[in-house]
């Protein structure tokens, strides 16, 4: 008896039907060297694209510096201890722009106690930073270094009075009997016409400013008022602060030498710490008030 043919259960052993045969992908054409160079050109940014991106960054930076904020560095001790030598500030130029100056945001008013950055009234190429003490229309005077506005003593928790030799002009202002050698001659002449009952009358559109370090500050006592149009802005924040370089004078070098002699290992620690202590990290991002 003839046995029936066995049927294989393995699909691979079965002959595939035409409908199950996968389509064959035609071989990719070989790209020519010119085409490969063309593709590589699109993969890498061109010099023109890089320059275009750089130009955009420059335009944005100029816009920010011109209309919004601008960095400044504190070079002197006149605002200690509010601002220290080596502090780097971001100044809000919108906050103090005069009305009608074409700024983006509305102009903010200048208040007593505000810290402002402004063009030096004597040399407009320089920038100064002081605190507003007298407003337009105020009657101002200083007695023994204390400020009186319209006959009332001004409360100033920010003011610092460090020991210094007495100075009649600095501490008792305005004073017409004698002029300080540092006073601007034009201001000396103008000031005499603005004094009434031993008080200085601040004219419209002008501000009287002082440094917080009252005994070591050249301010409105020496060169006069700050016009409204000379104000650049108000500082917002200290974004960085450098430690001042220690001078190699006799006092400082003697102090360091004595400490190093007492503890030789301290000298090695100081060299390592100096890498970290070049900045005042605790003042970073401190709001200016």
PDB file of C-alpha atoms in Angstrom:
ATOM      1  CA  UNK A   1       0.000   0.000   0.000  1.00  0.00           C
ATOM      2  CA  UNK A   2       1.311   3.378  -0.956  1.00  0.00           C
ATOM      3  CA  UNK A   3       1.929   5.721   2.052  1.00  0.00           C
ATOM      4  CA  UNK A   4       0.722   9.321   1.722  1.00  0.00           C
ATOM      5  CA  UNK A   5       3.425  11.935   1.477  1.00  0.00           C
ATOM      6  CA  UNK A   6       4.245  13.627   4.784  1.00  0.00           C
ATOM      7  CA  UNK A   7       3.462  17.327   5.107  1.00  0.00           C
ATOM      8  CA  UNK A   8       6.173  19.422   6.766  1.00  0.00           C
ATOM      9  CA  UNK A   9       5.065  21.721   9.571  1.00  0.00           C
ATOM     10  CA  UNK A  10       8.164  23.962   9.220  1.00  0.00           C
ATOM     11  CA  UNK A  11       7.229  27.153   7.356  1.00  0.00           C
ATOM     12  CA  UNK A  12      10.759  27.461   6.050  1.00  0.00           C
ATOM     13  CA  UNK A  13      10.382  24.155   4.338  1.00  0.00           C
ATOM     14  CA  UNK A  14       7.291  25.308   2.492  1.00  0.00           C
ATOM     15  CA  UNK A  15       7.576  27.064  -0.771  1.00  0.00           C
ATOM     16  CA  UNK A  16       6.543  30.648  -0.288  1.00  0.00           C
ATOM     17  CA  UNK A  17       3.694  31.929  -2.287  1.00  0.00           C
ATOM     18  CA  UNK A  18       4.252  34.848  -4.539  1.00  0.00           C
ATOM     19  CA  UNK A  19       2.233  37.076  -2.206  1.00  0.00           C
ATOM     20  CA  UNK A  20       4.555  36.334   0.747  1.00  0.00           C
ATOM     21  CA  UNK A  21       7.771  37.159  -1.052  1.00  0.00           C
ATOM     22  CA  UNK A  22       9.114  40.499   0.334  1.00  0.00           C
ATOM     23  CA  UNK A  23       9.819  43.095  -2.276  1.00  0.00           C
ATOM     24  CA  UNK A  24      13.395  43.433  -3.208  1.00  0.00           C
ATOM     25  CA  UNK A  25      14.877  46.943  -2.477  1.00  0.00           C
ATOM     26  CA  UNK A  26      16.839  48.181  -5.399  1.00  0.00           C
ATOM     27  CA  UNK A  27      20.488  48.830  -4.598  1.00  0.00           C
ATOM     28  CA  UNK A  28      21.271  52.375  -3.557  1.00  0.00           C
ATOM     29  CA  UNK A  29      22.932  54.303  -6.288  1.00  0.00           C
ATOM     30  CA  UNK A  30      26.499  55.237  -5.586  1.00  0.00           C
ATOM     31  CA  UNK A  31      26.847  58.954  -4.807  1.00  0.00           C
ATOM     32  CA  UNK A  32      29.401  60.837  -6.742  1.00  0.00           C
ATOM     33  CA  UNK A  33      32.245  62.761  -5.009  1.00  0.00           C
ATOM     34  CA  UNK A  34      30.527  66.031  -5.952  1.00  0.00           C
ATOM     35  CA  UNK A  35      27.304  64.942  -4.224  1.00  0.00           C
ATOM     36  CA  UNK A  36      29.217  63.880  -1.091  1.00  0.00           C
ATOM     37  CA  UNK A  37      30.873  67.294  -0.962  1.00  0.00           C
ATOM     38  CA  UNK A  38      27.460  68.931  -1.363  1.00  0.00           C
ATOM     39  CA  UNK A  39      25.992  66.972   1.588  1.00  0.00           C
ATOM     40  CA  UNK A  40      28.988  67.720   3.780  1.00  0.00           C
ATOM     41  CA  UNK A  41      28.564  71.422   3.009  1.00  0.00           C
ATOM     42  CA  UNK A  42      25.027  71.319   4.427  1.00  0.00           C
ATOM     43  CA  UNK A  43      26.064  69.354   7.524  1.00  0.00           C
ATOM     44  CA  UNK A  44      28.609  71.934   8.751  1.00  0.00           C
ATOM     45  CA  UNK A  45      27.691  75.588   9.536  1.00  0.00           C
ATOM     46  CA  UNK A  46      29.252  78.022   7.153  1.00  0.00           C
ATOM     47  CA  UNK A  47      31.394  80.987   8.145  1.00  0.00           C
ATOM     48  CA  UNK A  48      28.556  83.281   7.116  1.00  0.00           C
ATOM     49  CA  UNK A  49      26.147  81.521   9.509  1.00  0.00           C
ATOM     50  CA  UNK A  50      28.617  81.827  12.390  1.00  0.00           C
ATOM     51  CA  UNK A  51      29.154  85.511  11.705  1.00  0.00           C
ATOM     52  CA  UNK A  52      25.406  86.046  11.488  1.00  0.00           C
ATOM     53  CA  UNK A  53      24.899  84.430  14.921  1.00  0.00           C
ATOM     54  CA  UNK A  54      27.710  86.544  16.383  1.00  0.00           C
ATOM     55  CA  UNK A  55      26.147  89.668  14.942  1.00  0.00           C
ATOM     56  CA  UNK A  56      22.814  88.805  16.557  1.00  0.00           C
ATOM     57  CA  UNK A  57      24.508  88.409  19.945  1.00  0.00           C
ATOM     58  CA  UNK A  58      26.273  91.753  19.563  1.00  0.00           C
ATOM     59  CA  UNK A  59      23.022  93.508  18.668  1.00  0.00           C
ATOM     60  CA  UNK A  60      21.260  91.984  21.695  1.00  0.00           C
ATOM     61  CA  UNK A  61      24.132  92.977  24.002  1.00  0.00           C
ATOM     62  CA  UNK A  62      24.134  96.551  22.677  1.00  0.00           C
ATOM     63  CA  UNK A  63      20.370  96.754  23.134  1.00  0.00           C
ATOM     64  CA  UNK A  64      20.584  95.529  26.734  1.00  0.00           C
ATOM     65  CA  UNK A  65      23.431  97.891  27.634  1.00  0.00           C
ATOM     66  CA  UNK A  66      21.764 100.847  25.922  1.00  0.00           C
ATOM     67  CA  UNK A  67      18.229 100.462  27.242  1.00  0.00           C
ATOM     68  CA  UNK A  68      18.113  97.971  30.124  1.00  0.00           C
ATOM     69  CA  UNK A  69      21.094  97.216  32.345  1.00  0.00           C
ATOM     70  CA  UNK A  70      24.784  98.063  32.363  1.00  0.00           C
ATOM     71  CA  UNK A  71      27.665  96.688  34.462  1.00  0.00           C
ATOM     72  CA  UNK A  72      29.738  98.985  36.677  1.00  0.00           C
ATOM     73  CA  UNK A  73      32.637  98.448  39.076  1.00  0.00           C
ATOM     74  CA  UNK A  74      33.150 100.236  42.404  1.00  0.00           C
ATOM     75  CA  UNK A  75      36.643 101.826  42.398  1.00  0.00           C
ATOM     76  CA  UNK A  76      36.649 103.839  45.662  1.00  0.00           C
ATOM     77  CA  UNK A  77      35.674 103.650  49.326  1.00  0.00           C
ATOM     78  CA  UNK A  78      33.156 106.511  49.312  1.00  0.00           C
ATOM     79  CA  UNK A  79      30.115 104.176  49.562  1.00  0.00           C
ATOM     80  CA  UNK A  80      31.444 101.791  52.214  1.00  0.00           C
ATOM     81  CA  UNK A  81      30.127  99.798  53.863  1.00  0.00           C
ATOM     82  CA  UNK A  82      27.105  99.582  51.528  1.00  0.00           C
ATOM     83  CA  UNK A  83      29.325  99.074  48.475  1.00  0.00           C
ATOM     84  CA  UNK A  84      32.921  97.890  48.679  1.00  0.00           C
ATOM     85  CA  UNK A  85      35.894  98.420  46.410  1.00  0.00           C
ATOM     86  CA  UNK A  86      35.805  95.614  43.842  1.00  0.00           C
ATOM     87  CA  UNK A  87      32.021  95.170  43.761  1.00  0.00           C
ATOM     88  CA  UNK A  88      30.583  94.666  40.279  1.00  0.00           C
ATOM     89  CA  UNK A  89      27.047  95.995  39.853  1.00  0.00           C
ATOM     90  CA  UNK A  90      24.240  95.640  37.366  1.00  0.00           C
ATOM     91  CA  UNK A  91      22.579  99.041  36.991  1.00  0.00           C
ATOM     92  CA  UNK A  92      18.951  99.356  35.931  1.00  0.00           C
ATOM     93  CA  UNK A  93      18.921 102.145  33.351  1.00  0.00           C
ATOM     94  CA  UNK A  94      15.130 102.040  32.982  1.00  0.00           C
ATOM     95  CA  UNK A  95      14.599 102.916  36.648  1.00  0.00           C
ATOM     96  CA  UNK A  96      16.080 106.393  36.337  1.00  0.00           C
ATOM     97  CA  UNK A  97      15.570 107.416  32.716  1.00  0.00           C
ATOM     98  CA  UNK A  98      14.188 110.950  32.358  1.00  0.00           C
ATOM     99  CA  UNK A  99      10.649 111.365  31.083  1.00  0.00           C
ATOM    100  CA  UNK A 100      10.438 111.422  27.309  1.00  0.00           C
ATOM    101  CA  UNK A 101      13.815 109.702  26.867  1.00  0.00           C
ATOM    102  CA  UNK A 102      12.329 107.029  24.620  1.00  0.00           C
ATOM    103  CA  UNK A 103      12.814 104.129  26.992  1.00  0.00           C
ATOM    104  CA  UNK A 104      10.723 100.982  26.954  1.00  0.00           C
ATOM    105  CA  UNK A 105       9.282 101.209  30.467  1.00  0.00           C
ATOM    106  CA  UNK A 106       7.851 104.270  32.232  1.00  0.00           C
ATOM    107  CA  UNK A 107      10.397 106.356  34.109  1.00  0.00           C
ATOM    108  CA  UNK A 108      10.622 105.790  37.860  1.00  0.00           C
ATOM    109  CA  UNK A 109      10.793 108.623  40.365  1.00  0.00           C
ATOM    110  CA  UNK A 110      13.972 109.401  42.283  1.00  0.00           C
ATOM    111  CA  UNK A 111      13.415 109.141  46.035  1.00  0.00           C
ATOM    112  CA  UNK A 112      15.429 110.229  49.008  1.00  0.00           C
ATOM    113  CA  UNK A 113      17.748 107.388  50.013  1.00  0.00           C
ATOM    114  CA  UNK A 114      18.062 105.941  46.496  1.00  0.00           C
ATOM    115  CA  UNK A 115      21.523 104.977  45.293  1.00  0.00           C
ATOM    116  CA  UNK A 116      22.139 106.300  41.784  1.00  0.00           C
ATOM    117  CA  UNK A 117      24.814 106.098  39.087  1.00  0.00           C
ATOM    118  CA  UNK A 118      25.373 109.365  37.215  1.00  0.00           C
ATOM    119  CA  UNK A 119      27.798 111.281  35.054  1.00  0.00           C
ATOM    120  CA  UNK A 120      30.356 113.248  37.014  1.00  0.00           C
ATOM    121  CA  UNK A 121      29.201 116.913  36.928  1.00  0.00           C
ATOM    122  CA  UNK A 122      32.843 118.014  36.564  1.00  0.00           C
ATOM    123  CA  UNK A 123      33.980 115.355  34.045  1.00  0.00           C
ATOM    124  CA  UNK A 124      31.031 113.869  32.141  1.00  0.00           C
ATOM    125  CA  UNK A 125      33.164 110.995  30.831  1.00  0.00           C
ATOM    126  CA  UNK A 126      33.308 109.513  34.335  1.00  0.00           C
ATOM    127  CA  UNK A 127      30.557 107.744  36.282  1.00  0.00           C
ATOM    128  CA  UNK A 128      29.982 108.196  40.001  1.00  0.00           C
ATOM    129  CA  UNK A 129      27.731 106.389  42.454  1.00  0.00           C
ATOM    130  CA  UNK A 130      26.239 108.112  45.523  1.00  0.00           C
ATOM    131  CA  UNK A 131      23.092 108.206  47.617  1.00  0.00           C
ATOM    132  CA  UNK A 132      20.352 110.804  47.061  1.00  0.00           C
ATOM    133  CA  UNK A 133      19.950 112.940  50.191  1.00  0.00           C
ATOM    134  CA  UNK A 134      18.306 116.146  48.988  1.00  0.00           C
ATOM    135  CA  UNK A 135      15.388 116.454  46.548  1.00  0.00           C
ATOM    136  CA  UNK A 136      14.327 119.481  44.498  1.00  0.00           C
ATOM    137  CA  UNK A 137      12.932 122.175  46.790  1.00  0.00           C
ATOM    138  CA  UNK A 138      14.570 120.829  49.966  1.00  0.00           C
ATOM    139  CA  UNK A 139      16.381 123.110  52.402  1.00  0.00           C
ATOM    140  CA  UNK A 140      19.512 121.231  53.427  1.00  0.00           C
ATOM    141  CA  UNK A 141      22.329 121.692  55.887  1.00  0.00           C
ATOM    142  CA  UNK A 142      24.915 119.583  57.749  1.00  0.00           C
ATOM    143  CA  UNK A 143      25.814 120.178  61.374  1.00  0.00           C
ATOM    144  CA  UNK A 144      28.675 118.172  62.875  1.00  0.00           C
ATOM    145  CA  UNK A 145      28.321 115.783  59.976  1.00  0.00           C
ATOM    146  CA  UNK A 146      24.604 115.103  60.492  1.00  0.00           C
ATOM    147  CA  UNK A 147      22.111 115.966  57.768  1.00  0.00           C
ATOM    148  CA  UNK A 148      19.100 118.204  58.366  1.00  0.00           C
ATOM    149  CA  UNK A 149      16.346 118.452  55.744  1.00  0.00           C
ATOM    150  CA  UNK A 150      13.821 121.278  56.098  1.00  0.00           C
ATOM    151  CA  UNK A 151      14.907 121.749  59.723  1.00  0.00           C
ATOM    152  CA  UNK A 152      14.587 118.089  60.764  1.00  0.00           C
ATOM    153  CA  UNK A 153      17.426 115.622  61.340  1.00  0.00           C
ATOM    154  CA  UNK A 154      17.507 112.861  58.740  1.00  0.00           C
ATOM    155  CA  UNK A 155      17.614 109.258  59.968  1.00  0.00           C
ATOM    156  CA  UNK A 156      20.429 107.525  58.083  1.00  0.00           C
ATOM    157  CA  UNK A 157      21.194 103.964  59.199  1.00  0.00           C
ATOM    158  CA  UNK A 158      23.436 103.520  56.139  1.00  0.00           C
ATOM    159  CA  UNK A 159      25.802 106.422  56.969  1.00  0.00           C
ATOM    160  CA  UNK A 160      29.250 105.611  58.375  1.00  0.00           C
ATOM    161  CA  UNK A 161      31.372 108.160  60.269  1.00  0.00           C
ATOM    162  CA  UNK A 162      34.914 106.836  60.556  1.00  0.00           C
ATOM    163  CA  UNK A 163      37.472 108.646  62.729  1.00  0.00           C
ATOM    164  CA  UNK A 164      39.149 111.472  60.821  1.00  0.00           C
ATOM    165  CA  UNK A 165      40.590 114.928  61.489  1.00  0.00           C
ATOM    166  CA  UNK A 166      37.964 117.666  61.920  1.00  0.00           C
ATOM    167  CA  UNK A 167      36.887 119.486  58.762  1.00  0.00           C
ATOM    168  CA  UNK A 168      34.672 122.548  59.156  1.00  0.00           C
ATOM    169  CA  UNK A 169      33.590 122.672  55.527  1.00  0.00           C
ATOM    170  CA  UNK A 170      32.814 118.942  55.298  1.00  0.00           C
ATOM    171  CA  UNK A 171      30.996 118.631  58.633  1.00  0.00           C
ATOM    172  CA  UNK A 172      29.228 122.023  58.748  1.00  0.00           C
ATOM    173  CA  UNK A 173      27.815 122.564  55.298  1.00  0.00           C
ATOM    174  CA  UNK A 174      27.150 125.012  53.710  1.00  0.00           C
ATOM    175  CA  UNK A 175      29.971 127.152  55.051  1.00  0.00           C
ATOM    176  CA  UNK A 176      30.861 130.490  53.471  1.00  0.00           C
ATOM    177  CA  UNK A 177      33.703 131.554  55.761  1.00  0.00           C
ATOM    178  CA  UNK A 178      36.338 129.344  54.112  1.00  0.00           C
ATOM    179  CA  UNK A 179      36.493 127.077  51.094  1.00  0.00           C
ATOM    180  CA  UNK A 180      38.000 123.604  51.030  1.00  0.00           C
ATOM    181  CA  UNK A 181      40.913 123.259  48.568  1.00  0.00           C
ATOM    182  CA  UNK A 182      39.097 120.349  46.900  1.00  0.00           C
ATOM    183  CA  UNK A 183      35.913 122.287  46.130  1.00  0.00           C
ATOM    184  CA  UNK A 184      35.090 123.084  42.513  1.00  0.00           C
ATOM    185  CA  UNK A 185      35.358 126.839  41.905  1.00  0.00           C
ATOM    186  CA  UNK A 186      32.181 126.996  39.790  1.00  0.00           C
ATOM    187  CA  UNK A 187      30.243 125.248  42.517  1.00  0.00           C
ATOM    188  CA  UNK A 188      31.647 127.596  45.188  1.00  0.00           C
ATOM    189  CA  UNK A 189      30.321 130.597  43.262  1.00  0.00           C
ATOM    190  CA  UNK A 190      26.927 129.029  42.554  1.00  0.00           C
ATOM    191  CA  UNK A 191      26.455 127.733  46.083  1.00  0.00           C
ATOM    192  CA  UNK A 192      26.704 131.227  47.572  1.00  0.00           C
ATOM    193  CA  UNK A 193      23.620 132.307  45.600  1.00  0.00           C
ATOM    194  CA  UNK A 194      21.518 129.361  46.856  1.00  0.00           C
ATOM    195  CA  UNK A 195      21.987 129.781  50.609  1.00  0.00           C
ATOM    196  CA  UNK A 196      19.217 131.172  52.762  1.00  0.00           C
ATOM    197  CA  UNK A 197      19.246 131.171  56.584  1.00  0.00           C
ATOM    198  CA  UNK A 198      22.371 128.983  56.506  1.00  0.00           C
ATOM    199  CA  UNK A 199      20.527 126.345  54.473  1.00  0.00           C
ATOM    200  CA  UNK A 200      21.165 125.268  50.900  1.00  0.00           C
ATOM    201  CA  UNK A 201      18.061 125.405  48.681  1.00  0.00           C
ATOM    202  CA  UNK A 202      18.065 122.649  46.056  1.00  0.00           C
ATOM    203  CA  UNK A 203      16.732 123.970  42.724  1.00  0.00           C
ATOM    204  CA  UNK A 204      14.219 122.201  40.486  1.00  0.00           C
ATOM    205  CA  UNK A 205      15.578 119.285  38.479  1.00  0.00           C
ATOM    206  CA  UNK A 206      18.621 118.784  40.725  1.00  0.00           C
ATOM    207  CA  UNK A 207      19.605 116.385  43.497  1.00  0.00           C
ATOM    208  CA  UNK A 208      22.057 116.571  46.392  1.00  0.00           C
ATOM    209  CA  UNK A 209      24.037 113.353  46.874  1.00  0.00           C
ATOM    210  CA  UNK A 210      26.429 112.088  49.530  1.00  0.00           C
ATOM    211  CA  UNK A 211      28.599 109.019  49.968  1.00  0.00           C
ATOM    212  CA  UNK A 212      27.716 106.632  52.778  1.00  0.00           C
ATOM    213  CA  UNK A 213      31.311 106.872  54.017  1.00  0.00           C
ATOM    214  CA  UNK A 214      30.745 110.489  55.036  1.00  0.00           C
ATOM    215  CA  UNK A 215      34.263 111.387  56.142  1.00  0.00           C
ATOM    216  CA  UNK A 216      35.900 109.978  53.002  1.00  0.00           C
ATOM    217  CA  UNK A 217      33.686 110.973  50.091  1.00  0.00           C
ATOM    218  CA  UNK A 218      33.879 113.663  47.432  1.00  0.00           C
ATOM    219  CA  UNK A 219      30.235 114.405  46.722  1.00  0.00           C
ATOM    220  CA  UNK A 220      27.772 117.276  46.318  1.00  0.00           C
ATOM    221  CA  UNK A 221      29.538 119.200  49.071  1.00  0.00           C
ATOM    222  CA  UNK A 222      32.537 119.601  46.754  1.00  0.00           C
ATOM    223  CA  UNK A 223      31.158 119.787  43.207  1.00  0.00           C
ATOM    224  CA  UNK A 224      27.441 120.539  43.486  1.00  0.00           C
ATOM    225  CA  UNK A 225      24.137 119.058  42.385  1.00  0.00           C
ATOM    226  CA  UNK A 226      23.382 116.143  40.092  1.00  0.00           C
ATOM    227  CA  UNK A 227      21.038 117.217  37.262  1.00  0.00           C
ATOM    228  CA  UNK A 228      18.169 114.848  36.443  1.00  0.00           C
ATOM    229  CA  UNK A 229      19.447 114.285  32.919  1.00  0.00           C
ATOM    230  CA  UNK A 230      22.868 113.184  34.234  1.00  0.00           C
ATOM    231  CA  UNK A 231      21.444 110.187  36.110  1.00  0.00           C
ATOM    232  CA  UNK A 232      22.239 106.879  34.386  1.00  0.00           C
ATOM    233  CA  UNK A 233      20.301 104.460  36.585  1.00  0.00           C
ATOM    234  CA  UNK A 234      19.967 102.669  39.900  1.00  0.00           C
ATOM    235  CA  UNK A 235      22.081  99.655  40.901  1.00  0.00           C
ATOM    236  CA  UNK A 236      20.129  96.421  41.163  1.00  0.00           C
ATOM    237  CA  UNK A 237      22.456  93.704  42.362  1.00  0.00           C
ATOM    238  CA  UNK A 238      26.099  92.909  43.070  1.00  0.00           C
ATOM    239  CA  UNK A 239      26.805  90.120  40.602  1.00  0.00           C
ATOM    240  CA  UNK A 240      30.465  89.671  41.598  1.00  0.00           C
ATOM    241  CA  UNK A 241      32.933  91.078  44.133  1.00  0.00           C
ATOM    242  CA  UNK A 242      36.736  90.935  43.989  1.00  0.00           C
ATOM    243  CA  UNK A 243      38.915  91.093  47.051  1.00  0.00           C
ATOM    244  CA  UNK A 244      41.207  94.142  46.861  1.00  0.00           C
ATOM    245  CA  UNK A 245      44.868  93.332  46.369  1.00  0.00           C
ATOM    246  CA  UNK A 246      46.884  93.498  49.599  1.00  0.00           C
ATOM    247  CA  UNK A 247      49.674  96.018  49.217  1.00  0.00           C
ATOM    248  CA  UNK A 248      53.228  95.054  50.104  1.00  0.00           C
ATOM    249  CA  UNK A 249      53.741  97.950  52.493  1.00  0.00           C
ATOM    250  CA  UNK A 250      55.576  97.599  55.788  1.00  0.00           C
ATOM    251  CA  UNK A 251      52.503  97.140  57.969  1.00  0.00           C
ATOM    252  CA  UNK A 252      50.781  94.436  55.934  1.00  0.00           C
ATOM    253  CA  UNK A 253      53.966  92.531  55.088  1.00  0.00           C
ATOM    254  CA  UNK A 254      55.086  92.634  58.717  1.00  0.00           C
ATOM    255  CA  UNK A 255      51.755  91.245  59.873  1.00  0.00           C
ATOM    256  CA  UNK A 256      51.866  88.390  57.378  1.00  0.00           C
ATOM    257  CA  UNK A 257      55.503  87.571  58.192  1.00  0.00           C
ATOM    258  CA  UNK A 258      54.765  87.432  61.913  1.00  0.00           C
ATOM    259  CA  UNK A 259      51.842  85.067  61.379  1.00  0.00           C
ATOM    260  CA  UNK A 260      53.867  82.827  59.083  1.00  0.00           C
ATOM    261  CA  UNK A 261      56.740  82.646  61.557  1.00  0.00           C
ATOM    262  CA  UNK A 262      54.451  81.714  64.435  1.00  0.00           C
ATOM    263  CA  UNK A 263      52.908  78.860  62.452  1.00  0.00           C
ATOM    264  CA  UNK A 264      54.918  77.677  59.389  1.00  0.00           C
ATOM    265  CA  UNK A 265      52.072  75.461  58.179  1.00  0.00           C
ATOM    266  CA  UNK A 266      49.847  78.520  57.973  1.00  0.00           C
ATOM    267  CA  UNK A 267      51.861  79.820  55.027  1.00  0.00           C
ATOM    268  CA  UNK A 268      51.069  76.704  52.981  1.00  0.00           C
ATOM    269  CA  UNK A 269      47.353  77.019  53.829  1.00  0.00           C
ATOM    270  CA  UNK A 270      47.338  80.679  52.835  1.00  0.00           C
ATOM    271  CA  UNK A 271      48.725  79.894  49.397  1.00  0.00           C
ATOM    272  CA  UNK A 272      46.000  77.328  48.815  1.00  0.00           C
ATOM    273  CA  UNK A 273      43.268  79.552  50.212  1.00  0.00           C
ATOM    274  CA  UNK A 274      44.364  82.470  48.063  1.00  0.00           C
ATOM    275  CA  UNK A 275      43.069  80.624  45.006  1.00  0.00           C
ATOM    276  CA  UNK A 276      39.572  80.626  46.514  1.00  0.00           C
ATOM    277  CA  UNK A 277      39.674  83.888  48.454  1.00  0.00           C
ATOM    278  CA  UNK A 278      40.263  86.166  45.478  1.00  0.00           C
ATOM    279  CA  UNK A 279      36.519  86.981  45.543  1.00  0.00           C
ATOM    280  CA  UNK A 280      33.919  87.826  48.185  1.00  0.00           C
ATOM    281  CA  UNK A 281      31.555  84.993  47.369  1.00  0.00           C
ATOM    282  CA  UNK A 282      29.106  86.010  50.082  1.00  0.00           C
ATOM    283  CA  UNK A 283      28.370  89.279  48.272  1.00  0.00           C
ATOM    284  CA  UNK A 284      27.440  87.582  44.990  1.00  0.00           C
ATOM    285  CA  UNK A 285      23.869  88.390  43.900  1.00  0.00           C
ATOM    286  CA  UNK A 286      23.369  90.707  46.874  1.00  0.00           C
ATOM    287  CA  UNK A 287      20.571  93.252  46.344  1.00  0.00           C
ATOM    288  CA  UNK A 288      21.753  96.858  46.573  1.00  0.00           C
ATOM    289  CA  UNK A 289      19.824  99.057  48.994  1.00  0.00           C
TER     290      UNK A 289
END
